[in-house]
XYZ file of C-alpha atoms in Angstrom:
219
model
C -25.295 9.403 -5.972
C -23.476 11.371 -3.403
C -21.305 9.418 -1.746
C -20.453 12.162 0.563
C -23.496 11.608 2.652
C -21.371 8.627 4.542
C -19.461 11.218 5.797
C -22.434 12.034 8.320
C -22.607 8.371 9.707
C -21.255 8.619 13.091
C -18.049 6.672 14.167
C -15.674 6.656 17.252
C -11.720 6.315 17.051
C -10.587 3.129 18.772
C -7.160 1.086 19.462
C -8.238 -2.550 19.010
C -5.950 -5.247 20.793
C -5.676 -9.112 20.846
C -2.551 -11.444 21.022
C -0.562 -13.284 18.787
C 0.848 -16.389 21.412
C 1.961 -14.271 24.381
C 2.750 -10.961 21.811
C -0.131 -7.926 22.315
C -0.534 -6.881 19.144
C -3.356 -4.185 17.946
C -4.666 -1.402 15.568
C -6.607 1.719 14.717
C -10.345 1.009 13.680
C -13.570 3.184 13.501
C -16.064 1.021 12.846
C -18.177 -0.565 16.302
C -21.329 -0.753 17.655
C -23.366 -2.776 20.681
C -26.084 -4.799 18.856
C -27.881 -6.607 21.463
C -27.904 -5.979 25.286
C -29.068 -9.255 26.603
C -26.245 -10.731 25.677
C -24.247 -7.441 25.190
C -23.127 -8.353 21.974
C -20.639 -5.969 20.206
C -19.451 -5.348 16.401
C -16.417 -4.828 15.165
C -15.340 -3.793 11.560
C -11.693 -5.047 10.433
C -9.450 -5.290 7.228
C -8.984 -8.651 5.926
C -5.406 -7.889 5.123
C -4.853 -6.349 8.505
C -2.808 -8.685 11.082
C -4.566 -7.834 14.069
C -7.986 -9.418 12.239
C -5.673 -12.682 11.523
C -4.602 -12.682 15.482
C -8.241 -12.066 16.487
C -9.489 -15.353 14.207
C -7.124 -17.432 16.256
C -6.728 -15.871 19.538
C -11.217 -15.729 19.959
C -11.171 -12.614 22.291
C -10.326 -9.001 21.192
C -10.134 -5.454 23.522
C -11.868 -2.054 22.152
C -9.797 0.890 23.781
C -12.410 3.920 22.815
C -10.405 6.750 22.541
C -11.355 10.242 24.057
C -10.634 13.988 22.758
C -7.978 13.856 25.373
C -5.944 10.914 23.933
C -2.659 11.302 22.483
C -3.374 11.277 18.921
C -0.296 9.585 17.877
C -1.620 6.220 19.304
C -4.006 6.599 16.175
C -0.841 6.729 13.695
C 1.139 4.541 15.885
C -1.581 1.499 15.866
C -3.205 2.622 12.220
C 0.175 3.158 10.145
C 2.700 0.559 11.075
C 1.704 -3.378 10.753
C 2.054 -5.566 13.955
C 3.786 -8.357 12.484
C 6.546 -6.146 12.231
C 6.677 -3.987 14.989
C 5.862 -3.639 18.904
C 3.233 -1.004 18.836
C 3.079 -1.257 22.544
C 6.852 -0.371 22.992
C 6.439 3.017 24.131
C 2.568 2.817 24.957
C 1.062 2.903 28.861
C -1.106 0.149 29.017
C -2.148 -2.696 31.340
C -4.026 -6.069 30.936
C -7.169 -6.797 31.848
C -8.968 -10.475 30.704
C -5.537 -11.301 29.738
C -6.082 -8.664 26.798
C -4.271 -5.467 26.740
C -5.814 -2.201 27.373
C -4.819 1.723 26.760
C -4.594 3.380 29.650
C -4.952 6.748 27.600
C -8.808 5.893 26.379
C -12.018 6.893 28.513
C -13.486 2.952 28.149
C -12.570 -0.349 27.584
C -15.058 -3.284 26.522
C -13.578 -6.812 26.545
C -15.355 -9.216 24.259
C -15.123 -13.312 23.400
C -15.778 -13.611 19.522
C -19.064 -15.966 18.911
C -19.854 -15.250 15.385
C -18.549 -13.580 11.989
C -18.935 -12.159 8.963
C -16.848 -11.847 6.388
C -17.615 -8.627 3.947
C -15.838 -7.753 0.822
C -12.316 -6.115 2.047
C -13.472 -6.112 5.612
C -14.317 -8.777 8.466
C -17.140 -8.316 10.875
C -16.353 -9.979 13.794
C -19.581 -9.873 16.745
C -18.106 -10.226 20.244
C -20.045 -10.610 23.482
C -19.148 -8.610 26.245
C -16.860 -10.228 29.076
C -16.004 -7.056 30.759
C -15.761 -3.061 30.527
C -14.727 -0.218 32.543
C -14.796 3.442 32.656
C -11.052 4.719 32.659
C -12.176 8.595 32.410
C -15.488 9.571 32.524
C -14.776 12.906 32.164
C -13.486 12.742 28.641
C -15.834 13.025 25.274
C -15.029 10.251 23.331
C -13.037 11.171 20.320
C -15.475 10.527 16.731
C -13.809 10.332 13.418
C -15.244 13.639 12.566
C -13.036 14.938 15.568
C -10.236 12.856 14.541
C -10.292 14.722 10.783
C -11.836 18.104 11.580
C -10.036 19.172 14.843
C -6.595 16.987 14.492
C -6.607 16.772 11.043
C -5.483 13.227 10.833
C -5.065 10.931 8.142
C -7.122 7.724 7.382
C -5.296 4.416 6.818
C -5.849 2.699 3.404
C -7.180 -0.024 5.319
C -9.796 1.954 7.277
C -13.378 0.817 6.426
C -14.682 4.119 5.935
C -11.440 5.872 4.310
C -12.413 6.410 0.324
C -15.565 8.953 1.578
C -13.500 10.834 3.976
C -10.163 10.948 1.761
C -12.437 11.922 -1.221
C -13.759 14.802 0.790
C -10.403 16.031 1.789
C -9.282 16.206 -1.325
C -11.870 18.562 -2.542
C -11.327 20.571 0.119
C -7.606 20.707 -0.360
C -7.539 22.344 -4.192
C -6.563 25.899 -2.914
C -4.835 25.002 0.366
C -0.950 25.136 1.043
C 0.780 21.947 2.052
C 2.982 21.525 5.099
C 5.192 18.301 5.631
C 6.177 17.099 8.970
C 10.309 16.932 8.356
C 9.896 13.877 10.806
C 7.438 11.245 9.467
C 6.389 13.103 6.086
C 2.746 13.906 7.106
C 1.424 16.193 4.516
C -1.247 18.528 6.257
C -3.451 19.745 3.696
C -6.628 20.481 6.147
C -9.268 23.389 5.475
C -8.076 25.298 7.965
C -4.816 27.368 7.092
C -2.105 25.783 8.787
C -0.482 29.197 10.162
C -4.243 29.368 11.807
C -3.770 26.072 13.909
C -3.353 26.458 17.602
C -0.068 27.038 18.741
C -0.147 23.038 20.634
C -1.197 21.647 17.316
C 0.916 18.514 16.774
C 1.689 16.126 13.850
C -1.636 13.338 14.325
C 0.695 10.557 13.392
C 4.264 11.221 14.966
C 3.543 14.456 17.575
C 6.031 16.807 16.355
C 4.928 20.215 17.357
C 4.276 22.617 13.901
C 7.644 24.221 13.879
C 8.866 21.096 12.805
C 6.628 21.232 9.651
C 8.053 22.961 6.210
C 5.872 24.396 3.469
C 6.209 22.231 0.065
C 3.654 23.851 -1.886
């Protein structure tokens, strides 16, 4: 079996918000899709272990900020990387409420859903939500797909991802002949098939934005 062939599912990159009490918390997930249309009913894929999935359980409503080619990609390390119990991810992060959820102002979309049903899956929780609002932020933008996210940015899946073992699996195939180049800021390890002197000159570190001349060969 070639496990690879999950790698050709399509998936979108998306910041997904709740609250905990009055705190908006949030993170990075890949995994959604509409399933009905009368109701709009949506699905959403999320770690077990992940706080944001424990917030959503009690809070009944979640946000889906899709993400566009155009959006910082450090909001994908800053809500995929860091745990909301323990940190503000929205500290430094424009964003603005809408349904009394929180919403990036850097996606193309936002869909605001009530949970009315679940599933829980192995590692994972699928929660369905139906569709209370949704807006068009820019509708100019391509929405960014995971592909894009590890192809073009050559970012890094979190552990917790749904869909990180094919991805991380393929990477590391790909990496076998490929020199390594650590971001001296947050320790990102690029190890993409492109050579890293070949990037374009406003590549920046996916998970902390440091531009490459603050990355240091290490093997």
């Amino acid at each position: 079996m070639n496990t690879f062939a999950l790698t050709k599912l399509s998936y979108g990159m998306y910041i997904l918000t709740t609250l905990d009490g009055d705190k908006p918390v949030g993170c990075t997930i890949n995994t959604s899709t509409q399933i009905t249309s009368t109701p709009t009913t949506i699905m959403i894929s999320v770690n077990k272990s992940n706080y944001t999935n424990e917030c959503i359980k009690k809070h009944g409503k979640f946000a889906l900020s899709i993400l566009s080619e155009k959006s910082d990609p450090t909001l994908i390390g800053g809500f995929g990387f860091r745990s909301s119990r323990d940190n503000n991810k929205f500290e430094n992060v424009d964003y603005e409420m809408k349904e009394g959820l929180p919403v990036i102002k850097a996606a193309n979309a936002y869909l605001i859903c009530k949970v009315v049903d679940s599933l829980e899956v192995h590692t994972h929780t699928i929660f369905i939500g139906e569709l209370l609002d949704a807006e068009i932020l820019d509708n100019d933008a391509n929405s960014m797909t995971y592909a894009y996210y590890h192809n073009v940015i050559k970012g890094k899946t979190p552990p917790k991802a749904s869909t990180a073992n094919a991805y991380e699996k393929q990477e590391e195939k790909k990496e076998e002949v490929k020199a390594v180049y650590k971001c001296k800021t947050c320790g990102f390890e690029y190890k993409g098939t492109v050579p890293f002197e070949d990037l374009p000159s406003d590549w920046v570190c996916p998970i902390c934005g440091e531009p490459k001349s603050n990355f240091e060969k290490i093997s």
